Short mmCIF file of N, CA, C and O in Angstrom, two decimals:
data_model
loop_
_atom_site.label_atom_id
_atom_site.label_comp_id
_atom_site.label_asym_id
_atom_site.label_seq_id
_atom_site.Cartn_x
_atom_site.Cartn_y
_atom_site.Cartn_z
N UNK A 1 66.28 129.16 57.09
CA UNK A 1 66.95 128.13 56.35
C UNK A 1 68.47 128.31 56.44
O UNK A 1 69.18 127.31 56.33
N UNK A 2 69.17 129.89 56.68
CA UNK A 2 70.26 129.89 56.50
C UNK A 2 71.15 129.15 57.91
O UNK A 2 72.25 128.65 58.13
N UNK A 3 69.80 129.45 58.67
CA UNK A 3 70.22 129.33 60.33
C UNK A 3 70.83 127.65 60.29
O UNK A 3 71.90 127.21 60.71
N UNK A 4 69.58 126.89 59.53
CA UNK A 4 69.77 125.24 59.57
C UNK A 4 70.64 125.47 58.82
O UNK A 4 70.50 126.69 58.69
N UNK A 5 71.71 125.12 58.04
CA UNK A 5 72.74 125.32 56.99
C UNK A 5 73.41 125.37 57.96
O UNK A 5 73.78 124.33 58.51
N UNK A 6 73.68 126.33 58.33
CA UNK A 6 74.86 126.39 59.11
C UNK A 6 75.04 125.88 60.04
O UNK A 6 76.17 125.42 60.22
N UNK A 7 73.98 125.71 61.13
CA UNK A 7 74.16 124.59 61.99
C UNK A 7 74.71 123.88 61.90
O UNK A 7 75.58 123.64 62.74
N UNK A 8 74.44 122.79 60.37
CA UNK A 8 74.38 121.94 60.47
C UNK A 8 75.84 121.96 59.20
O UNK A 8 75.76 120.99 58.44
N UNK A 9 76.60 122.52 59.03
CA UNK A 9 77.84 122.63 58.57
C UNK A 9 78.94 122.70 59.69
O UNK A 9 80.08 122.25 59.59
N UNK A 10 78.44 123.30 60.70
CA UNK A 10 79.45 123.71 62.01
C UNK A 10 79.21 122.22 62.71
O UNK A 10 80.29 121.83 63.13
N UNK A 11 78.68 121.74 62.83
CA UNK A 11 78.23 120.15 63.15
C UNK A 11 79.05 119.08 62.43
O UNK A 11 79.75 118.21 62.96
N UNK A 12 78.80 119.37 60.85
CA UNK A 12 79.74 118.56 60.62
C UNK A 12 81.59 118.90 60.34
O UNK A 12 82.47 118.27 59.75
N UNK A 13 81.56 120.07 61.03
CA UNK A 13 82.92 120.24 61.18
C UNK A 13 83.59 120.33 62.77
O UNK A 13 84.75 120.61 63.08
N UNK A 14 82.61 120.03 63.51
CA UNK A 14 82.82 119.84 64.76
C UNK A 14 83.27 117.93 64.94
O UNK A 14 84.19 117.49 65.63
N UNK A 15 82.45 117.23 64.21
CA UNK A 15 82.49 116.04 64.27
C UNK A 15 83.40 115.24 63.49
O UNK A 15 83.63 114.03 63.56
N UNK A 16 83.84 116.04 62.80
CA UNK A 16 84.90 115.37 61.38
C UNK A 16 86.62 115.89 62.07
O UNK A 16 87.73 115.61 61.61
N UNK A 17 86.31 116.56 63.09
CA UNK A 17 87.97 117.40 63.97
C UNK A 17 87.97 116.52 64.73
O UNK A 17 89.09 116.05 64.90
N UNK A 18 86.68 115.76 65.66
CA UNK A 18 86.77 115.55 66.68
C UNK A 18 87.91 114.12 67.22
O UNK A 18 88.68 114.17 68.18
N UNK A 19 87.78 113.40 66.64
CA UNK A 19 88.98 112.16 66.49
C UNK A 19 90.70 112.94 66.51
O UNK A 19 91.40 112.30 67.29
N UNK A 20 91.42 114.03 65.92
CA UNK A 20 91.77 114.49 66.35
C UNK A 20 91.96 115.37 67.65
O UNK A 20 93.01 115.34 68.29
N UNK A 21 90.89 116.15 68.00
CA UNK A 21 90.71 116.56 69.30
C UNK A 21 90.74 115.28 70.64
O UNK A 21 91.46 115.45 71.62
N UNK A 22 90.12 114.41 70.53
CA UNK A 22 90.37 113.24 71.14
C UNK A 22 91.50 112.92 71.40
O UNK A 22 91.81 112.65 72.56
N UNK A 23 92.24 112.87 70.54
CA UNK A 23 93.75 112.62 70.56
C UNK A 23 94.65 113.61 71.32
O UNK A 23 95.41 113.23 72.20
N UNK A 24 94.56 114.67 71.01
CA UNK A 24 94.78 115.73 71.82
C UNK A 24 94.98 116.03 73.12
O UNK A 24 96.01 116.23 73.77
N UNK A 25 93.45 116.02 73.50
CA UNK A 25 93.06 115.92 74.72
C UNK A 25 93.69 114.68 75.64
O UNK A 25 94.22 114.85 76.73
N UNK A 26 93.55 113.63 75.09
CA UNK A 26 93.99 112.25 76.09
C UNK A 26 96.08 112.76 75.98
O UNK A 26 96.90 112.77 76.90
N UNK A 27 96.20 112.99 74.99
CA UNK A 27 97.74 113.35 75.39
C UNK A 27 98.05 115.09 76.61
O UNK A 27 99.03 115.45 77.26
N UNK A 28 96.96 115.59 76.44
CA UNK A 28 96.70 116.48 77.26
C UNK A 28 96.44 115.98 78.35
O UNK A 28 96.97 116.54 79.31
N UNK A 29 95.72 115.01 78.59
CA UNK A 29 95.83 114.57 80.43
C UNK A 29 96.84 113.95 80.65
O UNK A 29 97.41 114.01 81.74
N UNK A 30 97.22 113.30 79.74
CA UNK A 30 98.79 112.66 80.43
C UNK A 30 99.54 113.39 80.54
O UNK A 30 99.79 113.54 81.74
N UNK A 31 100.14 114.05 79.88
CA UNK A 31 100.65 115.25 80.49
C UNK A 31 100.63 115.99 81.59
O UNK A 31 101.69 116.26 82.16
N UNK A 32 99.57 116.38 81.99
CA UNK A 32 99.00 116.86 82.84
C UNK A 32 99.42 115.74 84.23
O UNK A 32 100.08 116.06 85.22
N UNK A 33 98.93 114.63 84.02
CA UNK A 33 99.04 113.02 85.08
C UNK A 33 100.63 113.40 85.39
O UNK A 33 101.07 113.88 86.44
N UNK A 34 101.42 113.04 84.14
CA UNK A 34 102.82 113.48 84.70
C UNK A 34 103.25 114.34 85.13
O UNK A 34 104.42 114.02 85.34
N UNK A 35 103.05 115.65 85.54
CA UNK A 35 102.87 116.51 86.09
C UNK A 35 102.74 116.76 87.05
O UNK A 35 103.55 117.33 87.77
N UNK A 36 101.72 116.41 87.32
CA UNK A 36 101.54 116.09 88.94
C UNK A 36 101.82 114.93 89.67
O UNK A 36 101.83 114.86 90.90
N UNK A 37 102.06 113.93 88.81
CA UNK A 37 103.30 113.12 89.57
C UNK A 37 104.22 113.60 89.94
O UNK A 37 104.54 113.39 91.11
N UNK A 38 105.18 114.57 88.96
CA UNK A 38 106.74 115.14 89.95
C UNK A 38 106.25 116.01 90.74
O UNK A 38 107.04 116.27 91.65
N UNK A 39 105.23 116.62 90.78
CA UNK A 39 104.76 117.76 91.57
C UNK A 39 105.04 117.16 92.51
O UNK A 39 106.05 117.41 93.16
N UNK A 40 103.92 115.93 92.91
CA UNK A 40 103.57 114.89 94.74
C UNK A 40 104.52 114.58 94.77
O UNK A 40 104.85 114.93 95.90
N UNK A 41 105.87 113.84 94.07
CA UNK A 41 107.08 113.53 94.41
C UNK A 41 107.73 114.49 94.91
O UNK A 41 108.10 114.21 96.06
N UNK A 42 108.16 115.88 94.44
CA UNK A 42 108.95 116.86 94.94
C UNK A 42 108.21 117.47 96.00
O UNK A 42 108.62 118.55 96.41
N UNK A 43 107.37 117.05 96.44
CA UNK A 43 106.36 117.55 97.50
C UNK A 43 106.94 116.90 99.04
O UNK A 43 107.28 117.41 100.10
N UNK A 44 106.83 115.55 98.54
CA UNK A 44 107.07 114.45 99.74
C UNK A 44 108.45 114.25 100.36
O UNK A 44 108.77 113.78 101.45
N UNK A 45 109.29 114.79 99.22
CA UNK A 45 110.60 114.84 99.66
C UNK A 45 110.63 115.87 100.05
O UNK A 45 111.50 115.92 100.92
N UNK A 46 110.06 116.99 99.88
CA UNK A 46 110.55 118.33 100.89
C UNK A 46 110.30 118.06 102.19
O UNK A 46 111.09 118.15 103.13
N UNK A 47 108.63 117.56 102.21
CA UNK A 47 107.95 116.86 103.50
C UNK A 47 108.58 116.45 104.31
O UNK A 47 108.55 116.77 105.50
N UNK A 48 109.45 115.48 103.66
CA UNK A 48 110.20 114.18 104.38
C UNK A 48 110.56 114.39 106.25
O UNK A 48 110.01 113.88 107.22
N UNK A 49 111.43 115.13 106.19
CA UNK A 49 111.92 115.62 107.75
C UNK A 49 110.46 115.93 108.16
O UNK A 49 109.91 115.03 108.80
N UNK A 50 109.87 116.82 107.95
CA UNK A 50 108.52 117.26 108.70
C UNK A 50 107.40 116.12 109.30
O UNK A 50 106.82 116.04 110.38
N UNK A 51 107.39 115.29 108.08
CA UNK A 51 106.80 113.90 108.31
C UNK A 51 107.03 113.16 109.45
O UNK A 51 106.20 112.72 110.24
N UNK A 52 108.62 113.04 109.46
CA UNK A 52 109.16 112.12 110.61
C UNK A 52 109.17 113.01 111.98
O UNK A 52 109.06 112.59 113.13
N UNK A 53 109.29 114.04 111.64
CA UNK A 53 109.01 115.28 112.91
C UNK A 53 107.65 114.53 114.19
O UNK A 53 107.55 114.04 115.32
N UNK A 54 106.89 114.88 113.07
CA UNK A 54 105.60 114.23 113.23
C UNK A 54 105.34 112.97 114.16
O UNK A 54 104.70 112.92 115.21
N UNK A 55 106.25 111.66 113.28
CA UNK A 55 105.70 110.57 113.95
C UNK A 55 106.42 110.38 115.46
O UNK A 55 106.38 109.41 116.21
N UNK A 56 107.00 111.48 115.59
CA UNK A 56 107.91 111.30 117.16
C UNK A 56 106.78 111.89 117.85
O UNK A 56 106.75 111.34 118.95
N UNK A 57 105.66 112.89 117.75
CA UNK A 57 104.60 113.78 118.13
C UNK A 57 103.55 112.42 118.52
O UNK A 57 102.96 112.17 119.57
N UNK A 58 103.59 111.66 117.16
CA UNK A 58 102.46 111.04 117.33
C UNK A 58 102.56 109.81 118.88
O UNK A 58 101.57 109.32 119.43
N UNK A 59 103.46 109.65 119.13
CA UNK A 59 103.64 109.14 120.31
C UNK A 59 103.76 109.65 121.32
O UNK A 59 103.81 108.85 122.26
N UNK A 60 103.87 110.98 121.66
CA UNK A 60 103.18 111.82 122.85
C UNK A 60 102.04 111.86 122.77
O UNK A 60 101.61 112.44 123.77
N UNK A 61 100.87 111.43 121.83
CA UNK A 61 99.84 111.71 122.07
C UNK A 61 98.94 110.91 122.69
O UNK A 61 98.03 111.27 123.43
N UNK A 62 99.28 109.68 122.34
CA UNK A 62 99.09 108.23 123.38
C UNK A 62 99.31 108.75 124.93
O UNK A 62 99.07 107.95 125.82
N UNK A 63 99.67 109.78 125.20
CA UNK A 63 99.74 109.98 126.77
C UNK A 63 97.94 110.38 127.01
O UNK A 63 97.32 109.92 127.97
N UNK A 64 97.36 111.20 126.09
CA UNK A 64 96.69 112.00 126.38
C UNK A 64 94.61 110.85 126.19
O UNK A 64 94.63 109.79 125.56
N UNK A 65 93.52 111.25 126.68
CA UNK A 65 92.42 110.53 126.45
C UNK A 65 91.77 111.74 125.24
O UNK A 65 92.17 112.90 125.11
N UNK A 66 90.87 111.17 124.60
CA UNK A 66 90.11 111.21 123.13
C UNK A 66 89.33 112.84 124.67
O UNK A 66 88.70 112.71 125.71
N UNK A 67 89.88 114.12 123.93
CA UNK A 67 88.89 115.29 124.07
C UNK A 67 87.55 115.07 124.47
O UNK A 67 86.97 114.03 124.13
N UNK A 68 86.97 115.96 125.18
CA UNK A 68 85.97 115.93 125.37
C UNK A 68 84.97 117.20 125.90
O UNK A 68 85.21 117.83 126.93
N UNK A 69 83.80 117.45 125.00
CA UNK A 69 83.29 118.62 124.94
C UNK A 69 82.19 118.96 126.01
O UNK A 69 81.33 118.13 126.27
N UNK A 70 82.23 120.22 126.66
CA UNK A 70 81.23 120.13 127.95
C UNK A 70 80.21 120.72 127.27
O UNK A 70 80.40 121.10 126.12
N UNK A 71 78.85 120.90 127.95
CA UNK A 71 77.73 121.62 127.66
C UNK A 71 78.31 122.99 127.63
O UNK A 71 77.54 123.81 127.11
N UNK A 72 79.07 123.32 127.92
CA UNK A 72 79.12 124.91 128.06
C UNK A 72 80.07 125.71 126.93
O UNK A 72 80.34 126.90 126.75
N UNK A 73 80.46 124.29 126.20
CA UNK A 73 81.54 124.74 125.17
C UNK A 73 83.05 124.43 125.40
O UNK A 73 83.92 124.40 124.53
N UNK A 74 83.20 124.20 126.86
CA UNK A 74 84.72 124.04 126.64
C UNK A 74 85.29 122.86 126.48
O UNK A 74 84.56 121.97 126.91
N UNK A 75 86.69 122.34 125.86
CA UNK A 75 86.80 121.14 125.85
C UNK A 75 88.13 120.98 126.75
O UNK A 75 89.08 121.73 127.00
N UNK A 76 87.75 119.61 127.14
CA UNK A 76 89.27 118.95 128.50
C UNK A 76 89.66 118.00 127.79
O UNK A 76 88.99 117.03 127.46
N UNK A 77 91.40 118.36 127.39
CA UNK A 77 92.01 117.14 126.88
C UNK A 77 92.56 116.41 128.50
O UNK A 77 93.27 117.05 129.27
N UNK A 78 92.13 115.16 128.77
CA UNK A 78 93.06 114.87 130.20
C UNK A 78 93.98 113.84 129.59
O UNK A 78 93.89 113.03 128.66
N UNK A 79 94.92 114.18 130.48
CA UNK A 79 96.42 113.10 130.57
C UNK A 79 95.29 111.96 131.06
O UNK A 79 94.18 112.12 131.58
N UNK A 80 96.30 110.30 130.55
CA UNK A 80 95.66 109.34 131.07
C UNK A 80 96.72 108.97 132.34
O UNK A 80 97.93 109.11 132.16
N UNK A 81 96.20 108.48 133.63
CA UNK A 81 96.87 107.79 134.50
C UNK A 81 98.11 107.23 134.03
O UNK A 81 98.10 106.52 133.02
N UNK A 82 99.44 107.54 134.80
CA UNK A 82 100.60 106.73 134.25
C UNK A 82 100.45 105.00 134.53
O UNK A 82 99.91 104.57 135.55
N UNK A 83 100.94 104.23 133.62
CA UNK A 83 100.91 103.14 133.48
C UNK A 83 101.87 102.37 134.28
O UNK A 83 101.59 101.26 134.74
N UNK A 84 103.19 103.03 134.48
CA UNK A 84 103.99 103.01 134.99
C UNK A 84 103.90 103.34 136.41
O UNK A 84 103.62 104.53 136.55
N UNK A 85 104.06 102.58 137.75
CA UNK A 85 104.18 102.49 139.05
C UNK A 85 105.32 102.61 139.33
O UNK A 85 105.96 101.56 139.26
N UNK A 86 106.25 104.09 139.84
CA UNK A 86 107.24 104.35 140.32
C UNK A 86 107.56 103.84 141.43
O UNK A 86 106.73 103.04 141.86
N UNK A 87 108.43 104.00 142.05
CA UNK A 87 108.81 103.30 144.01
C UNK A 87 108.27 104.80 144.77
O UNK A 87 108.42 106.02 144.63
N UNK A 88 107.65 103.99 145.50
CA UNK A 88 106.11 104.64 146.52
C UNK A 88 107.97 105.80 147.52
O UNK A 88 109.02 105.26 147.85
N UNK A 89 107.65 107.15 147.65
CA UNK A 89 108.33 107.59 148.33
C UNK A 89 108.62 107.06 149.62
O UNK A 89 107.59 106.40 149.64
N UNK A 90 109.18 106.78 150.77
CA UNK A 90 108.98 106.72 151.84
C UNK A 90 108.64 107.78 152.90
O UNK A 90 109.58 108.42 153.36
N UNK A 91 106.94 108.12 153.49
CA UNK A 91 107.37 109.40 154.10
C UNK A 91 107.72 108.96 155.75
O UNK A 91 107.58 109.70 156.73
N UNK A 92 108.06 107.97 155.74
CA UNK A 92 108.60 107.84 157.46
C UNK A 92 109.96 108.61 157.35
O UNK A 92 110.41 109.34 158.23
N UNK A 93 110.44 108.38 156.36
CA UNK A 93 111.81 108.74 156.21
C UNK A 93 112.14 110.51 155.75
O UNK A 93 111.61 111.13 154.83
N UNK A 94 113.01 110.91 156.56
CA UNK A 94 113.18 112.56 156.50
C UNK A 94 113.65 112.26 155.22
O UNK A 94 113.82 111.09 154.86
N UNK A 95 113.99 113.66 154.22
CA UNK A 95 114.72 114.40 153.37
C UNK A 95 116.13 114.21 153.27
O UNK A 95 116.57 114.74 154.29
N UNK A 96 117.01 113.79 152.64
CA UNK A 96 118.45 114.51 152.81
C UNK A 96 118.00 115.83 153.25
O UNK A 96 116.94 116.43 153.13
N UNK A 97 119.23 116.13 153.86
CA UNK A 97 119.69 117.74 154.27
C UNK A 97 118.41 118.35 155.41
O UNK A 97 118.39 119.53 155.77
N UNK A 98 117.58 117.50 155.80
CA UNK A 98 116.59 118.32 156.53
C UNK A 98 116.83 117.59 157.72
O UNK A 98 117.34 116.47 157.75
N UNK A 99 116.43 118.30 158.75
CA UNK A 99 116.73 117.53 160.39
C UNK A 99 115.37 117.55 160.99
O UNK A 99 114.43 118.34 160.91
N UNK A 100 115.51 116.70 161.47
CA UNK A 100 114.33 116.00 161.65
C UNK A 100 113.98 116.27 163.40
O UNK A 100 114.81 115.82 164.19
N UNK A 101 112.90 116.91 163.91
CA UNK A 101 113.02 117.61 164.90
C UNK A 101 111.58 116.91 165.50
O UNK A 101 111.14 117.26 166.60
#
């Protein structure tokens, strides 16, 4: 009997706080929310240079085709064909500086 009693006293003093605790708590996550808002802000600005580092990278990578894994485990990143058609060398034509024999 003493066990129910008390239960049921700690019950109703759990439930009669709790509207306060509620209150609490929700000002406890905002807090918290703001928080880690300046956190990700002071984050992104450190970032910043590194970021843009980056998107100069990300356009060398357009040179390259999507990896690809062999049965044996290894993987081949290949360059793709240049897109670009340079002027065809001429080989009828010697070298500067070489004599042509």
């Amino acid at each position: 009997m003493k066990q129910i009693v008390a239960r049921l006293s700690l019950s109703l003093v759990v439930l009669s706080s709790s509207p306060a605790t509620a209150q609490e708590a929700s000002e406890g996550i905002d807090l918290m929310r703001e928080g880690a808002r300046i956190l990700l802000e002071q984050l992104f600005q450190q970032m910043e240079p590194a970021l843009k580092e980056l998107d100069g990278v990300m356009d060398d990578l357009n040179a390259y085709e999507p990896p690809v894994v062999l049965p044996n485990g290894d993987i081949l990143i290949r360059r793709k064909p240049p897109t670009e058609a340079g002027p065809e060398p001429d080989q009828d034509a010697a070298p500067e500086g070489d004599i042509e024999i």
